[in-house]
Amino acid sequence: MWVIYQLLIQKKLGLPAECLFISQICVVLLTAPYLAAYTVHTSLLSTRFNANTAPATVGLLTLSPLSSGRYLLRQLVMSQVPVFGWVLLSTAVVLFVTNVPFTKAFQMLMILGIYSISAGAVGMWGSQVFKDVLFGAELATLLWCILIGSAFLINPFKRYIDDFQPVIPLVLHLNPLIVVCCLFEGFDIFRNPALYDLTPVTSYAYMFPKPWYLVGVWQLVIGGCCFLGTWQMCRSRAYIA
């Protein structure tokens, strides 16, 4: 977190409080997928192959599809306990070293919790797609890089597309870092001199998502879809069936 914070400060991308919250989001998006992928992947393998625990566990989970769903959800939430603890500690530090109002810190705490579960679900899904923990976490990281960098990735298409206006709301709603711009009035990361010419977004009239938690809702939708995909794959592969 400190390395990311220092990079943001050196580039003058925001005030200390804004850069700290952006750093928190980056750390959560990087760590949550791996923790969930590792926990769920190893748990499902042990359920399948451990002769001592598998019969009882599988017997419980085959009672209904909801049982297997609750099992996966429990594993997902438990995998994020270290992230939740770190988020609480780092947010307390932010409150101590900055003049951020408690209300905004609490809102960021909620968003970080949502991002943790959502990112964990994506990592969990990736681990089942590739049947590998590391590849699953890397898939989640790739997804967040695309969503965060989408405002800049569309820049090369300016020669082919005359009007980006219909695309801009989608870019802003799906970018997990935009929630910082929603919470801190007057903070517009795209208007920063270091980034202004790197994206076509600044050439159009745009508004950040309102209410502020709408960005979190979209992340929950992404995580929910990945969770359902994991659930179906596990059942079809007889990990939980």
Short mmCIF file of C-alpha atoms in Angstrom, two decimals:
data_model
loop_
_atom_site.label_atom_id
_atom_site.label_comp_id
_atom_site.label_asym_id
_atom_site.label_seq_id
_atom_site.Cartn_x
_atom_site.Cartn_y
_atom_site.Cartn_z
CA MET A 1 0.00 0.00 0.00
CA TRP A 2 2.79 2.41 0.89
CA VAL A 3 4.51 1.90 -2.49
CA ILE A 4 1.29 2.62 -4.39
CA TYR A 5 0.62 5.64 -2.19
CA GLN A 6 4.09 7.06 -2.83
CA LEU A 7 3.70 6.62 -6.59
CA LEU A 8 0.36 8.44 -6.55
CA ILE A 9 1.76 11.27 -4.44
CA GLN A 10 4.83 11.65 -6.67
CA LYS A 11 2.58 11.93 -9.73
CA LYS A 12 0.38 14.40 -7.81
CA LEU A 13 -2.76 12.45 -8.64
CA GLY A 14 -4.62 13.64 -5.55
CA LEU A 15 -4.51 14.76 -1.95
CA PRO A 16 -3.06 12.38 0.67
CA ALA A 17 -6.48 11.09 1.77
CA GLU A 18 -7.57 10.43 -1.81
CA CYS A 19 -4.32 8.67 -2.66
CA LEU A 20 -4.55 6.55 0.50
CA PHE A 21 -8.03 5.35 -0.41
CA ILE A 22 -6.97 4.58 -3.97
CA SER A 23 -4.05 2.59 -2.55
CA GLN A 24 -6.42 0.64 -0.31
CA ILE A 25 -8.60 -0.28 -3.28
CA CYS A 26 -5.59 -1.46 -5.28
CA VAL A 27 -4.35 -3.66 -2.43
CA VAL A 28 -7.79 -5.22 -1.93
CA LEU A 29 -8.20 -5.94 -5.65
CA LEU A 30 -4.76 -7.56 -5.76
CA THR A 31 -4.98 -9.73 -2.63
CA ALA A 32 -8.65 -10.73 -2.38
CA PRO A 33 -8.75 -12.85 -5.58
CA TYR A 34 -5.74 -14.95 -4.58
CA LEU A 35 -7.00 -15.59 -1.04
CA ALA A 36 -10.41 -16.66 -2.31
CA ALA A 37 -8.99 -18.75 -5.15
CA TYR A 38 -6.61 -20.56 -2.80
CA THR A 39 -9.17 -21.16 -0.04
CA VAL A 40 -11.99 -22.36 -2.26
CA HIS A 41 -9.79 -24.38 -4.61
CA THR A 42 -8.06 -26.28 -1.81
CA SER A 43 -11.33 -26.72 0.07
CA LEU A 44 -13.08 -28.25 -2.93
CA LEU A 45 -10.16 -30.55 -3.64
CA SER A 46 -10.08 -31.76 -0.04
CA THR A 47 -13.84 -32.30 -0.14
CA ARG A 48 -13.43 -34.44 -3.22
CA PHE A 49 -10.35 -36.44 -2.31
CA ASN A 50 -10.19 -36.62 1.49
CA ALA A 51 -11.75 -39.92 2.41
CA ASN A 52 -12.38 -38.87 6.00
CA THR A 53 -14.25 -35.62 5.39
CA ALA A 54 -15.68 -36.02 1.90
CA PRO A 55 -18.60 -38.41 2.63
CA ALA A 56 -20.09 -36.24 5.36
CA THR A 57 -19.52 -32.99 3.51
CA VAL A 58 -20.75 -34.23 0.16
CA GLY A 59 -23.74 -35.85 1.82
CA LEU A 60 -24.68 -32.51 3.35
CA LEU A 61 -24.17 -30.55 0.15
CA THR A 62 -26.19 -32.89 -2.05
CA LEU A 63 -29.34 -32.26 -0.07
CA SER A 64 -30.12 -29.22 -2.23
CA PRO A 65 -28.43 -26.78 -4.61
CA LEU A 66 -28.77 -24.12 -1.91
CA SER A 67 -26.58 -26.18 0.41
CA SER A 68 -23.71 -26.16 -2.07
CA GLY A 69 -24.24 -22.43 -2.66
CA ARG A 70 -24.08 -21.70 1.07
CA TYR A 71 -20.94 -23.81 1.35
CA LEU A 72 -19.19 -21.84 -1.40
CA LEU A 73 -20.36 -18.52 0.04
CA ARG A 74 -19.08 -19.47 3.48
CA GLN A 75 -15.69 -20.39 2.03
CA LEU A 76 -15.59 -17.11 0.11
CA VAL A 77 -16.38 -14.98 3.15
CA MET A 78 -13.95 -16.86 5.39
CA SER A 79 -11.17 -16.39 2.84
CA GLN A 80 -11.61 -12.62 3.07
CA VAL A 81 -11.25 -12.36 6.86
CA PRO A 82 -7.57 -11.28 6.61
CA VAL A 83 -8.55 -8.63 4.05
CA PHE A 84 -11.34 -7.35 6.31
CA GLY A 85 -8.90 -7.09 9.20
CA TRP A 86 -6.35 -5.22 7.11
CA VAL A 87 -9.03 -2.86 5.78
CA LEU A 88 -10.15 -1.99 9.31
CA LEU A 89 -6.58 -1.37 10.44
CA SER A 90 -5.57 0.70 7.41
CA THR A 91 -8.76 2.77 7.56
CA ALA A 92 -8.06 3.52 11.21
CA VAL A 93 -4.60 4.71 10.19
CA VAL A 94 -6.11 6.93 7.49
CA LEU A 95 -8.44 8.49 10.07
CA PHE A 96 -5.49 9.09 12.39
CA VAL A 97 -3.10 10.68 9.87
CA THR A 98 -5.59 12.68 7.78
CA ASN A 99 -8.55 14.95 8.40
CA VAL A 100 -11.01 12.68 6.59
CA PRO A 101 -14.49 12.81 8.15
CA PHE A 102 -15.59 9.62 9.86
CA THR A 103 -18.59 9.37 7.50
CA LYS A 104 -16.39 9.20 4.41
CA ALA A 105 -14.08 6.69 6.07
CA PHE A 106 -17.08 4.52 6.92
CA GLN A 107 -18.33 4.75 3.34
CA MET A 108 -14.92 3.66 2.08
CA LEU A 109 -14.96 0.82 4.59
CA MET A 110 -18.24 -0.40 3.11
CA ILE A 111 -16.95 -0.10 -0.45
CA LEU A 112 -13.73 -1.95 0.37
CA GLY A 113 -15.76 -4.76 1.92
CA ILE A 114 -17.86 -5.01 -1.23
CA TYR A 115 -14.77 -4.98 -3.43
CA SER A 116 -13.18 -7.70 -1.32
CA ILE A 117 -16.12 -10.07 -1.76
CA SER A 118 -16.53 -9.22 -5.44
CA ALA A 119 -12.83 -9.59 -6.24
CA GLY A 120 -12.74 -12.81 -4.26
CA ALA A 121 -15.63 -14.21 -6.30
CA VAL A 122 -13.80 -13.37 -9.53
CA GLY A 123 -10.65 -15.08 -8.28
CA MET A 124 -12.67 -18.08 -7.17
CA TRP A 125 -14.26 -18.35 -10.61
CA GLY A 126 -10.89 -18.01 -12.34
CA SER A 127 -9.41 -20.81 -10.23
CA GLN A 128 -12.19 -23.10 -11.41
CA VAL A 129 -11.85 -22.07 -15.06
CA PHE A 130 -8.10 -22.75 -15.14
CA LYS A 131 -8.08 -25.29 -12.29
CA ASP A 132 -5.16 -23.35 -10.88
CA VAL A 133 -5.00 -20.83 -8.04
CA LEU A 134 -2.35 -18.56 -9.53
CA PHE A 135 -3.96 -18.37 -12.97
CA GLY A 136 -7.31 -17.66 -11.34
CA ALA A 137 -5.87 -14.73 -9.40
CA GLU A 138 -4.12 -13.45 -12.52
CA LEU A 139 -7.38 -13.55 -14.45
CA ALA A 140 -9.02 -11.40 -11.78
CA THR A 141 -6.09 -8.97 -11.84
CA LEU A 142 -6.38 -8.73 -15.62
CA LEU A 143 -10.08 -7.93 -15.32
CA TRP A 144 -9.47 -5.11 -12.82
CA CYS A 145 -6.65 -3.71 -14.98
CA ILE A 146 -9.02 -3.57 -17.95
CA LEU A 147 -11.82 -1.94 -15.95
CA ILE A 148 -9.50 0.59 -14.29
CA GLY A 149 -7.62 1.35 -17.49
CA SER A 150 -10.64 1.33 -19.81
CA ALA A 151 -10.74 5.14 -19.92
CA PHE A 152 -7.22 5.05 -21.38
CA LEU A 153 -7.51 1.84 -23.41
CA ILE A 154 -10.19 3.39 -25.63
CA ASN A 155 -7.84 6.22 -26.66
CA PRO A 156 -6.33 4.34 -29.67
CA PHE A 157 -9.84 3.90 -31.10
CA LYS A 158 -10.32 7.64 -31.60
CA ARG A 159 -9.40 7.27 -35.25
CA TYR A 160 -12.22 4.76 -35.76
CA ILE A 161 -14.94 6.11 -33.46
CA ASP A 162 -16.21 9.67 -33.78
CA ASP A 163 -18.29 9.83 -30.60
CA PHE A 164 -17.38 8.16 -27.31
CA GLN A 165 -20.25 9.74 -25.40
CA PRO A 166 -22.37 6.53 -25.21
CA VAL A 167 -19.37 4.58 -23.88
CA ILE A 168 -18.23 6.99 -21.17
CA PRO A 169 -20.99 6.21 -18.59
CA LEU A 170 -20.18 2.50 -18.85
CA VAL A 171 -16.46 3.22 -18.40
CA LEU A 172 -17.13 5.31 -15.29
CA HIS A 173 -19.63 2.93 -13.69
CA LEU A 174 -17.42 -0.16 -14.04
CA ASN A 175 -14.18 1.46 -12.88
CA PRO A 176 -13.70 0.55 -9.19
CA LEU A 177 -11.44 3.56 -8.54
CA ILE A 178 -14.14 6.04 -9.57
CA VAL A 179 -15.83 5.65 -6.19
CA VAL A 180 -13.08 7.88 -4.74
CA CYS A 181 -14.10 10.63 -7.17
CA CYS A 182 -17.72 10.10 -6.12
CA LEU A 183 -16.97 10.47 -2.41
CA PHE A 184 -14.55 13.40 -2.59
CA GLU A 185 -16.28 16.35 -4.20
CA GLY A 186 -14.04 18.27 -6.55
CA PHE A 187 -11.69 15.33 -7.09
CA ASP A 188 -11.52 14.40 -10.79
CA ILE A 189 -8.61 12.13 -11.57
CA PHE A 190 -9.06 12.55 -15.33
CA ARG A 191 -8.54 16.33 -15.07
CA ASN A 192 -5.12 15.79 -13.56
CA PRO A 193 -2.38 17.20 -15.86
CA ALA A 194 -0.56 13.86 -15.83
CA LEU A 195 -3.59 12.00 -17.23
CA TYR A 196 -5.59 14.65 -19.06
CA ASP A 197 -4.23 13.95 -22.55
CA LEU A 198 -4.19 10.16 -22.14
CA THR A 199 -7.96 9.65 -22.31
CA PRO A 200 -10.75 10.92 -24.58
CA VAL A 201 -13.10 11.11 -21.57
CA THR A 202 -12.05 14.69 -20.83
CA SER A 203 -13.23 15.79 -24.28
CA TYR A 204 -16.85 15.10 -23.35
CA ALA A 205 -19.32 16.20 -20.71
CA TYR A 206 -19.58 13.51 -18.05
CA MET A 207 -20.75 12.96 -14.49
CA PHE A 208 -19.53 10.49 -11.93
CA PRO A 209 -22.05 7.85 -10.82
CA LYS A 210 -24.69 8.97 -8.33
CA PRO A 211 -25.37 7.82 -5.69
CA TRP A 212 -21.80 6.95 -4.74
CA TYR A 213 -22.55 3.31 -3.92
CA LEU A 214 -23.71 2.59 -7.48
CA VAL A 215 -20.13 1.71 -8.40
CA GLY A 216 -20.17 -0.89 -5.62
CA VAL A 217 -23.44 -2.30 -6.93
CA TRP A 218 -21.86 -2.91 -10.33
CA GLN A 219 -18.94 -4.69 -8.68
CA LEU A 220 -21.41 -6.87 -6.79
CA VAL A 221 -23.08 -7.75 -10.10
CA ILE A 222 -19.72 -8.83 -11.53
CA GLY A 223 -18.90 -10.81 -8.40
CA GLY A 224 -22.36 -12.35 -8.29
CA CYS A 225 -22.11 -13.57 -11.88
CA CYS A 226 -18.70 -15.11 -11.16
CA PHE A 227 -20.02 -16.74 -8.00
CA LEU A 228 -22.92 -18.33 -9.89
CA GLY A 229 -20.51 -19.51 -12.58
CA THR A 230 -18.29 -21.12 -9.95
CA TRP A 231 -21.29 -22.76 -8.33
CA GLN A 232 -22.42 -24.34 -11.60
CA MET A 233 -18.92 -25.50 -12.55
CA CYS A 234 -18.35 -27.11 -9.17
CA ARG A 235 -21.62 -29.01 -9.35
CA SER A 236 -21.05 -30.15 -12.93
CA ARG A 237 -17.56 -31.38 -12.08
CA ALA A 238 -18.84 -33.29 -9.07
CA TYR A 239 -16.73 -31.27 -6.63
CA ILE A 240 -20.02 -30.55 -4.94
CA ALA A 241 -22.73 -32.86 -6.17
#
